[in-house]
Short mmCIF file of C-alpha atoms in Angstrom, two decimals:
data_model
loop_
_atom_site.label_atom_id
_atom_site.label_comp_id
_atom_site.label_asym_id
_atom_site.label_seq_id
_atom_site.Cartn_x
_atom_site.Cartn_y
_atom_site.Cartn_z
CA MET A 740 154.69 172.34 111.92
CA LEU A 741 156.52 173.17 108.72
CA PRO A 742 158.92 170.44 107.60
CA VAL A 743 162.62 171.24 107.90
CA VAL A 744 164.95 170.33 105.01
CA ALA A 745 168.68 170.27 105.85
CA LEU A 746 171.30 170.64 103.11
CA VAL A 747 174.33 168.54 104.04
CA GLY A 748 177.53 167.75 102.19
CA ARG A 749 181.25 168.38 102.03
CA PRO A 750 182.50 171.89 101.17
CA ASN A 751 181.87 173.38 97.72
CA VAL A 752 179.32 170.88 96.41
CA GLY A 753 176.73 173.62 95.86
CA LYS A 754 174.77 173.76 99.12
CA SER A 755 174.57 177.56 99.15
CA THR A 756 173.59 177.63 95.48
CA LEU A 757 170.76 175.18 96.16
CA PHE A 758 169.75 177.17 99.26
CA ASN A 759 169.45 180.29 97.12
CA ARG A 760 167.44 178.37 94.53
CA LEU A 761 165.04 176.96 97.15
CA THR A 762 164.55 180.31 98.92
CA ARG A 763 164.67 182.39 95.72
CA SER A 764 167.30 184.62 97.25
CA ARG A 765 170.78 185.66 96.19
CA ASP A 766 172.90 185.70 99.29
CA ALA A 767 172.23 182.55 101.36
CA LEU A 768 171.42 184.87 104.25
CA VAL A 769 167.63 185.08 104.02
CA ALA A 770 167.14 184.73 107.75
CA ASP A 771 170.74 184.76 108.90
CA PHE A 772 170.82 184.98 112.66
CA PRO A 773 174.05 186.50 113.98
CA GLY A 774 177.04 184.27 114.26
CA LEU A 775 179.95 183.25 112.14
CA THR A 776 179.61 182.34 108.48
CA ARG A 777 180.09 178.70 109.39
CA ASP A 778 176.82 178.76 111.34
CA ARG A 779 173.61 177.33 109.98
CA HIS A 780 171.54 179.63 107.79
CA TYR A 781 167.76 179.40 107.67
CA GLY A 782 165.28 180.41 104.99
CA GLU A 783 161.69 179.92 103.88
CA GLY A 784 161.37 177.42 101.04
CA ARG A 785 159.67 178.93 98.00
CA VAL A 786 159.68 176.08 95.49
CA GLY A 787 156.39 174.31 94.79
CA GLU A 788 153.07 174.57 96.63
CA LYS A 789 154.19 173.27 100.02
CA PRO A 790 155.85 175.56 102.57
CA PHE A 791 159.02 174.39 104.31
CA ILE A 792 162.09 175.66 106.12
CA VAL A 793 165.50 175.02 104.58
CA VAL A 794 168.76 174.92 106.56
CA ASP A 795 172.14 175.49 104.91
CA THR A 796 175.25 174.24 106.70
CA GLY A 797 178.97 174.58 106.42
CA GLY A 798 180.97 171.71 104.99
CA PHE A 799 180.57 168.37 106.76
CA GLU A 800 183.86 166.75 107.87
CA PRO A 801 182.93 163.84 110.18
CA ILE A 802 186.52 162.92 111.07
CA LYS A 803 187.80 166.40 111.90
CA THR A 804 188.07 167.10 115.64
CA GLU A 805 189.43 170.63 116.03
CA GLY A 806 189.28 174.21 114.85
CA ILE A 807 186.82 175.86 112.49
CA VAL A 808 186.21 172.63 110.59
CA LYS A 809 185.10 170.95 113.81
CA GLU A 810 182.63 173.78 114.43
CA MET A 811 181.30 173.47 110.87
CA THR A 812 180.81 169.75 111.44
CA ASN A 813 178.98 170.42 114.71
CA GLN A 814 176.65 172.84 112.94
CA ALA A 815 175.92 170.29 110.21
CA GLN A 816 175.17 167.60 112.80
CA LEU A 817 172.82 169.97 114.63
CA ALA A 818 171.06 170.68 111.34
CA VAL A 819 170.58 166.93 110.84
CA GLU A 820 169.07 166.61 114.33
CA GLU A 821 166.67 169.52 113.69
CA SER A 822 165.57 168.30 110.27
CA ASP A 823 162.70 166.17 109.01
CA ILE A 824 164.33 165.59 105.61
CA ILE A 825 167.97 165.60 104.51
CA PHE A 826 169.28 166.53 101.07
CA PHE A 827 172.79 165.04 100.93
CA LEU A 828 174.64 166.85 98.15
CA VAL A 829 177.50 165.31 96.22
CA ASP A 830 179.41 166.67 93.23
CA GLY A 831 178.64 164.98 89.91
CA ARG A 832 181.73 166.49 88.27
CA SER A 833 184.30 165.27 90.78
CA GLY A 834 182.52 161.96 91.35
CA LEU A 835 182.49 159.87 94.50
CA ILE A 836 185.29 160.48 97.01
CA PRO A 837 186.02 158.92 100.44
CA GLN A 838 184.72 161.99 102.28
CA ASP A 839 181.27 161.41 100.73
CA GLN A 840 181.31 157.85 102.06
CA ARG A 841 182.09 159.03 105.59
CA ILE A 842 179.24 161.53 105.50
CA ALA A 843 176.86 158.90 104.10
CA GLN A 844 177.72 156.62 107.02
CA SER A 845 176.82 159.39 109.50
CA LEU A 846 173.53 160.06 107.71
CA ARG A 847 172.55 156.39 107.63
CA GLU A 848 173.09 156.27 111.39
CA SER A 849 170.80 159.30 111.87
CA GLY A 850 167.79 157.37 110.57
CA LYS A 851 166.36 160.52 108.94
CA PRO A 852 164.80 160.35 105.44
CA THR A 853 167.74 161.17 103.18
CA TYR A 854 167.78 162.05 99.48
CA LEU A 855 171.08 161.61 97.65
CA VAL A 856 171.31 164.71 95.45
CA VAL A 857 173.94 164.70 92.70
CA ASN A 858 174.59 168.35 91.90
CA LYS A 859 176.34 169.78 88.82
CA ALA A 860 174.78 166.94 86.85
CA GLU A 861 174.51 168.73 83.49
CA GLY A 862 175.42 166.17 80.84
CA MET A 863 176.40 163.58 83.45
CA SER A 864 176.70 160.04 82.11
CA GLU A 865 174.88 157.06 83.64
CA VAL A 866 178.28 155.57 84.50
CA VAL A 867 179.12 158.52 86.75
CA LYS A 868 175.64 158.45 88.30
CA SER A 869 175.86 154.74 89.01
CA GLU A 870 178.96 155.04 91.20
CA PHE A 871 176.93 156.94 93.81
CA TYR A 872 174.88 153.80 94.49
CA GLU A 873 177.88 152.73 96.58
CA LEU A 874 176.73 155.17 99.26
CA ALA A 875 173.77 152.87 100.03
CA LEU A 876 171.33 155.78 100.23
CA GLY A 877 169.06 154.69 97.42
CA GLU A 878 168.44 156.32 94.06
CA PRO A 879 170.73 159.28 93.21
CA TYR A 880 168.75 162.36 92.06
CA PRO A 881 170.68 164.43 89.51
CA ILE A 882 170.08 168.20 89.61
CA SER A 883 171.68 171.47 88.61
CA ALA A 884 171.32 173.91 91.50
CA ALA A 885 172.79 176.69 89.37
CA HIS A 886 170.26 176.26 86.54
CA GLY A 887 167.33 174.82 88.50
CA GLU A 888 167.16 171.55 86.57
CA GLY A 889 165.49 168.77 88.59
CA VAL A 890 165.03 170.93 91.71
CA ARG A 891 161.22 171.25 91.61
CA ALA A 892 160.76 167.51 91.03
CA LEU A 893 163.08 166.73 93.95
CA VAL A 894 161.20 169.04 96.32
CA ASP A 895 157.78 167.75 95.24
CA MET A 896 158.87 164.17 95.86
CA ALA A 897 160.47 164.88 99.25
CA LEU A 898 157.45 166.84 100.52
CA GLU A 899 154.77 164.54 99.08
CA LYS A 900 153.21 163.68 102.46
CA TYR A 901 153.16 167.27 103.78
CA PRO A 902 150.22 169.70 103.39
CA THR A 903 150.05 172.63 100.96
CA GLU A 904 149.81 176.21 102.22
CA LYS A 905 146.09 176.30 101.33
CA GLU A 906 145.45 173.11 103.29
CA ILE A 907 147.21 174.60 106.33
CA GLU A 908 145.11 177.75 106.15
CA LYS A 909 141.88 175.72 105.88
CA ASP A 910 142.52 174.43 109.39
CA GLY A 911 139.48 175.68 111.31
CA ASP A 912 141.56 177.08 114.16
CA PHE A 913 143.84 179.07 111.87
CA ALA A 914 141.59 182.09 111.33
CA HIS A 915 139.03 181.77 114.14
CA LYS A 916 141.28 181.37 117.16
CA ILE A 917 144.01 183.93 117.54
CA ARG A 918 147.29 182.07 117.22
CA VAL A 919 150.02 184.10 118.90
CA ALA A 920 153.75 183.38 118.64
CA ILE A 921 156.08 185.05 121.14
CA ALA A 922 159.39 185.67 119.37
CA GLY A 923 162.56 187.26 120.69
CA ARG A 924 166.16 186.66 121.50
CA PRO A 925 167.30 184.88 124.67
CA ASN A 926 166.61 186.62 127.98
CA ALA A 927 164.19 189.14 126.48
CA GLY A 928 161.60 187.80 128.93
CA LYS A 929 159.57 185.42 126.76
CA SER A 930 159.19 182.93 129.60
CA THR A 931 158.08 185.62 132.04
CA LEU A 932 155.57 187.02 129.55
CA ILE A 933 154.16 183.56 128.80
CA ASN A 934 153.73 182.78 132.50
CA ALA A 935 152.14 186.19 133.09
CA LEU A 936 149.65 185.68 130.26
CA ILE A 937 148.59 182.15 131.12
CA GLY A 938 148.76 182.68 134.88
CA GLU A 939 146.76 185.88 134.94
CA GLU A 940 143.42 184.21 134.17
CA ARG A 941 144.35 180.65 135.16
CA LEU A 942 142.30 179.28 132.30
CA ILE A 943 144.71 176.81 130.76
CA ALA A 944 142.81 174.13 128.90
CA PHE A 945 145.65 171.88 127.82
CA ASP A 946 149.07 171.83 126.30
CA MET A 947 150.01 169.83 123.22
CA PRO A 948 153.63 168.76 123.20
CA GLY A 949 155.03 167.82 119.83
CA THR A 950 158.50 166.46 119.27
CA THR A 951 161.32 167.94 121.31
CA ARG A 952 161.95 170.33 118.42
CA ASP A 953 158.37 171.47 117.96
CA ALA A 954 156.97 174.59 119.55
CA ILE A 955 154.32 173.85 122.16
CA GLU A 956 150.77 175.20 121.99
CA VAL A 957 148.72 176.38 124.95
CA GLU A 958 145.09 177.48 124.82
CA PHE A 959 143.92 180.24 127.13
CA GLN A 960 141.14 182.80 127.35
CA TYR A 961 141.16 186.51 128.05
CA LYS A 962 137.91 188.51 128.23
CA ASP A 963 135.97 185.69 126.51
CA LYS A 964 138.39 185.52 123.57
CA ASP A 965 140.16 182.28 122.70
CA TYR A 966 143.89 182.31 122.04
CA ILE A 967 146.42 179.66 121.13
CA LEU A 968 149.84 180.61 122.44
CA ILE A 969 152.68 179.13 120.40
CA ASP A 970 155.68 179.01 122.67
CA THR A 971 159.17 179.17 121.22
CA ALA A 972 160.86 178.96 124.61
CA GLY A 973 159.41 175.57 125.52
CA LEU A 974 156.70 175.09 128.12
CA ARG A 975 156.86 172.09 130.41
CA ARG A 976 154.31 171.02 133.01
CA LYS A 977 155.71 170.77 136.53
CA GLY A 978 152.95 169.42 138.74
CA LYS A 979 150.09 171.88 138.31
CA VAL A 980 152.40 174.73 137.43
CA PHE A 981 153.65 175.63 133.97
CA GLU A 982 157.37 176.15 133.98
CA ALA A 983 158.76 178.16 131.08
CA ILE A 984 162.26 177.24 130.02
CA GLU A 985 164.16 179.94 128.15
CA LYS A 986 165.79 178.06 125.30
CA PHE A 987 166.38 179.89 122.04
CA SER A 988 166.05 177.84 118.88
CA VAL A 989 165.97 179.37 115.44
CA ILE A 990 163.94 176.48 114.09
CA LYS A 991 161.34 176.82 116.86
CA THR A 992 161.09 180.53 116.23
CA LEU A 993 160.66 180.18 112.48
CA GLN A 994 158.12 177.38 112.83
CA ALA A 995 156.14 179.27 115.46
CA ILE A 996 156.03 182.36 113.26
CA GLU A 997 154.79 180.32 110.30
CA LYS A 998 152.11 178.61 112.37
CA SER A 999 150.87 181.82 114.00
CA ASN A 1000 148.62 184.52 112.64
CA VAL A 1001 149.94 187.20 115.01
CA VAL A 1002 153.52 187.50 116.26
CA VAL A 1003 154.55 189.37 119.40
CA LEU A 1004 158.15 190.48 118.95
CA LEU A 1005 159.55 190.90 122.45
CA LEU A 1006 162.45 193.33 122.85
CA ASP A 1007 164.62 193.80 125.93
CA ALA A 1008 164.75 197.46 127.01
CA LYS A 1009 167.61 196.81 129.47
CA ALA A 1010 169.84 195.20 126.82
CA GLY A 1011 168.86 197.58 124.02
CA ILE A 1012 167.87 196.79 120.45
CA SER A 1013 170.32 194.40 118.78
CA GLU A 1014 171.02 193.21 115.25
CA GLN A 1015 169.55 189.87 116.29
CA ASP A 1016 166.27 191.64 117.07
CA ALA A 1017 166.37 193.23 113.61
CA ASN A 1018 167.01 189.86 111.98
CA ILE A 1019 164.05 188.24 113.73
CA ALA A 1020 161.93 191.26 112.75
CA GLY A 1021 163.03 190.83 109.14
CA TYR A 1022 161.88 187.24 109.08
CA ILE A 1023 158.50 188.21 110.56
CA LEU A 1024 158.14 190.84 107.82
CA GLU A 1025 158.97 188.30 105.12
CA SER A 1026 156.51 185.79 106.58
CA GLY A 1027 153.62 188.24 106.12
CA ARG A 1028 152.34 187.76 109.65
CA ALA A 1029 150.53 190.41 111.70
CA LEU A 1030 152.79 191.88 114.35
CA VAL A 1031 152.79 193.63 117.71
CA ILE A 1032 156.10 194.85 119.15
CA ALA A 1033 156.43 194.72 122.95
CA ILE A 1034 159.39 196.46 124.56
CA ASN A 1035 159.81 194.63 127.86
CA LYS A 1036 161.47 195.59 131.18
CA TRP A 1037 160.46 199.23 130.64
CA ASP A 1038 160.05 199.75 134.41
CA ASP A 1039 163.66 198.72 134.99
CA ILE A 1040 165.35 201.59 133.15
CA GLY A 1041 165.59 205.34 133.66
CA GLU A 1042 164.70 208.19 131.33
CA TYR A 1043 168.16 208.37 129.73
CA GLU A 1044 168.07 204.68 128.82
CA ARG A 1045 164.50 205.02 127.54
CA THR A 1046 165.60 207.75 125.13
CA ARG A 1047 168.45 205.52 123.93
CA VAL A 1048 166.11 202.56 123.38
CA ARG A 1049 163.67 204.71 121.40
CA GLU A 1050 166.50 205.94 119.16
CA GLU A 1051 167.84 202.40 118.62
CA PHE A 1052 164.34 201.19 117.82
CA GLU A 1053 163.84 203.93 115.19
CA HIS A 1054 167.22 203.15 113.64
CA LYS A 1055 167.18 199.34 113.59
CA ILE A 1056 163.49 198.43 113.23
CA HIS A 1057 162.36 201.34 111.07
CA PHE A 1058 160.91 198.96 108.46
CA LEU A 1059 158.08 197.91 110.80
CA LYS A 1060 156.40 201.28 111.27
CA TRP A 1061 153.03 199.72 110.45
CA ALA A 1062 153.20 197.60 113.63
CA LYS A 1063 151.98 198.88 116.98
CA SER A 1064 154.70 199.11 119.63
CA LEU A 1065 154.02 198.99 123.37
CA TYR A 1066 156.08 199.35 126.52
CA ILE A 1067 155.40 196.59 129.04
CA SER A 1068 156.71 194.87 132.13
CA ALA A 1069 156.04 191.14 132.02
CA LEU A 1070 157.51 190.69 135.50
CA TYR A 1071 155.12 193.18 137.10
CA LYS A 1072 152.27 192.30 134.70
CA ARG A 1073 152.00 195.86 133.43
CA GLY A 1074 150.63 196.58 129.99
CA LEU A 1075 149.40 193.03 129.31
CA GLY A 1076 145.79 194.08 128.71
CA ASN A 1077 146.93 196.66 126.17
CA LEU A 1078 149.17 194.03 124.58
CA LEU A 1079 146.28 191.61 124.03
CA THR A 1080 144.09 194.44 122.73
CA ALA A 1081 146.79 195.23 120.16
CA VAL A 1082 146.99 191.52 119.26
CA ASN A 1083 143.21 191.50 118.65
CA GLU A 1084 143.43 194.59 116.45
CA ALA A 1085 146.33 193.18 114.42
CA HIS A 1086 144.46 189.89 113.94
CA ALA A 1087 141.32 191.71 112.78
CA ALA A 1088 143.37 193.76 110.31
CA ALA A 1089 145.13 190.66 108.93
CA PHE A 1090 141.81 188.89 108.24
CA VAL A 1091 139.82 191.92 107.08
CA LYS A 1092 137.38 191.43 104.18
CA LEU A 1093 137.05 194.39 101.81
CA SER A 1094 134.52 194.41 98.97
CA THR A 1095 135.48 195.38 95.43
CA PRO A 1096 133.16 198.44 95.36
CA LYS A 1097 134.59 199.70 98.66
CA LEU A 1098 138.19 199.24 97.46
CA THR A 1099 137.46 200.82 94.08
CA ARG A 1100 135.89 203.88 95.72
CA ALA A 1101 138.94 204.22 97.96
CA LEU A 1102 141.24 203.86 94.94
CA ILE A 1103 139.39 206.65 93.11
CA GLU A 1104 139.70 208.85 96.20
CA ALA A 1105 143.44 208.12 96.47
CA THR A 1106 144.19 208.83 92.80
CA THR A 1107 142.06 211.99 92.88
CA ARG A 1108 144.08 213.32 95.80
CA GLN A 1109 147.38 212.46 94.15
CA LEU A 1110 147.66 211.36 90.52
CA PRO A 1111 150.23 208.72 89.56
CA PRO A 1112 153.28 210.44 88.03
CA ARG A 1113 153.62 210.51 84.26
CA ALA A 1114 155.99 208.05 82.62
CA ARG A 1115 157.08 207.61 79.00
CA GLY A 1116 154.79 210.40 77.84
CA GLY A 1117 151.63 209.13 79.53
CA ARG A 1118 150.03 208.69 82.91
CA PRO A 1119 149.17 205.26 84.35
CA LYS A 1120 145.40 204.78 84.66
CA MET A 1121 144.07 202.90 87.70
CA ARG A 1122 140.55 201.60 87.05
CA TYR A 1123 139.41 199.29 89.85
CA ALA A 1124 140.67 197.26 92.82
CA HIS A 1125 139.75 194.01 94.54
CA GLN A 1126 141.05 191.99 97.46
CA GLY A 1127 143.46 189.26 96.44
CA GLY A 1128 144.09 187.59 99.78
CA MET A 1129 144.17 187.76 103.58
CA ASN A 1130 146.84 187.27 106.23
CA PRO A 1131 148.33 189.52 104.98
CA PRO A 1132 145.72 191.51 103.06
CA VAL A 1133 146.51 191.86 99.36
CA ILE A 1134 144.94 194.65 97.29
CA VAL A 1135 145.06 194.06 93.54
CA ILE A 1136 144.75 197.16 91.36
CA HIS A 1137 143.90 196.86 87.66
CA GLY A 1138 144.48 199.46 84.98
CA ASN A 1139 146.63 200.61 82.07
CA ALA A 1140 150.41 201.11 82.01
CA LEU A 1141 150.72 200.17 85.68
CA GLN A 1142 154.19 198.77 85.07
CA ASP A 1143 155.32 202.42 85.02
CA VAL A 1144 154.07 203.19 88.54
CA PRO A 1145 157.08 203.97 90.77
CA GLU A 1146 157.64 202.38 94.18
CA SER A 1147 157.10 205.75 95.87
CA TYR A 1148 153.53 205.88 94.55
CA LYS A 1149 152.89 202.28 95.65
CA ARG A 1150 153.99 203.33 99.15
CA TYR A 1151 151.55 206.26 98.97
CA LEU A 1152 148.72 203.87 98.06
CA GLU A 1153 149.68 201.50 100.86
CA GLY A 1154 149.59 204.34 103.38
CA PHE A 1155 146.26 205.58 102.04
CA PHE A 1156 144.59 202.16 102.24
CA ARG A 1157 146.03 201.59 105.73
CA GLU A 1158 144.54 204.82 107.03
CA LYS A 1159 141.24 204.38 105.16
CA PHE A 1160 140.55 200.87 106.47
CA ASN A 1161 142.48 201.06 109.78
CA LEU A 1162 144.92 198.31 108.83
CA LYS A 1163 147.27 198.70 111.79
CA GLY A 1164 149.48 195.79 112.74
CA THR A 1165 149.48 193.80 109.50
CA PRO A 1166 151.65 193.88 106.40
CA LEU A 1167 149.72 195.13 103.38
CA ARG A 1168 150.65 194.10 99.86
CA ILE A 1169 149.75 196.10 96.77
CA GLU A 1170 149.75 194.29 93.42
CA LEU A 1171 149.42 196.17 90.13
CA ARG A 1172 148.05 194.39 87.06
CA THR A 1173 148.01 195.95 83.64
CA ASN A 1174 144.73 194.94 82.06
CA LYS A 1175 141.30 196.42 81.51
CA ASN A 1176 138.04 196.12 83.35
CA PRO A 1177 135.79 194.62 80.64
CA TYR A 1178 132.95 196.90 81.80
CA ALA A 1179 135.00 200.09 81.74
CA GLN A 1180 134.61 202.67 78.99
CA ASN A 1181 137.67 203.30 76.87
CA ASP A 1182 139.13 206.76 77.34
#
């Protein structure tokens, strides 16, 4: 599972600034699940070679017992419980204050690996740095979250024992067995769907419980295909029966998505499409995972409600048009065969291998049908294409003046390649590189 890094500290020490630096975002709301601003915010770490999840919290006030501040403290304490690593931020400009000492005491009691991070450390003297040794949390690490100074070194040190993204993807099961995460908000029917899938064939091999925070993996077979089901709800064995417990956890959802190669986003037709559904969908999109959308409880609503759900879906999840959407009933086990067929197709599309000649021929066909628009007195020239990655597929196009290609034309190319190679159910990334094929003739 991806390591979880929690950012903890009193208010206004720079936690949100560091969160934005670590996730390379601007708004501290990369994967903001609905709730008040004092809730925890989650994002995908994008510093260094090792993937991780970062959690931003409200200010930590261990002695406050009521009101909004109490809720902020509760959220920070939950973040500590969920985390593998803690970055405890203090303010190098204001120096050590009693509130920092109270927080340090709480963190020492947690027993979690904690890094004392002195933010706003630009030009900080050794005398100021030395006073933070009083917190008894080891060496203080000076950084500037605003300018990025010291951040990469801190992350590399904290994640030293964890695998790189390439090492994770080399895991033999990652590409060969279809790893399916079931994601969705509470009461969408994840537990019912999981029980329907694993109970239908009764071919459970084993379950592999991790820590209480980890998602649980279950192997099963359907029509001679091997699947690993990554459960975000929490599967527990009860005698010989698997009992699914509906328990929503953002961390479990994010970790399951990252560890999967296909995500099934389960929507609740009876409740309608919510902003929370859209937020989960947004994180799946950002993760680059293949996706199938299953609209559950379809048998439980009438034609009027079905029209409403379709309209809500078009409005709120319009950015996932490349994903196949299906109407199912997990309770009555309707549509499950079609669901697994769609999962297979999405997996095949995510791991497709396309040769350079095949891609280049398709590129020539696309640009012949519709030329790139002129810009700055000339027309961009696309010369050849090759595959730059899988899961999701990346198509790299080389040529001249490609920096002038508008987003609308990139979308045209994406649609063309999707149709040409039947890439349904996976994100597709187009990269443009302005250089020349050494074997190409100059115009």
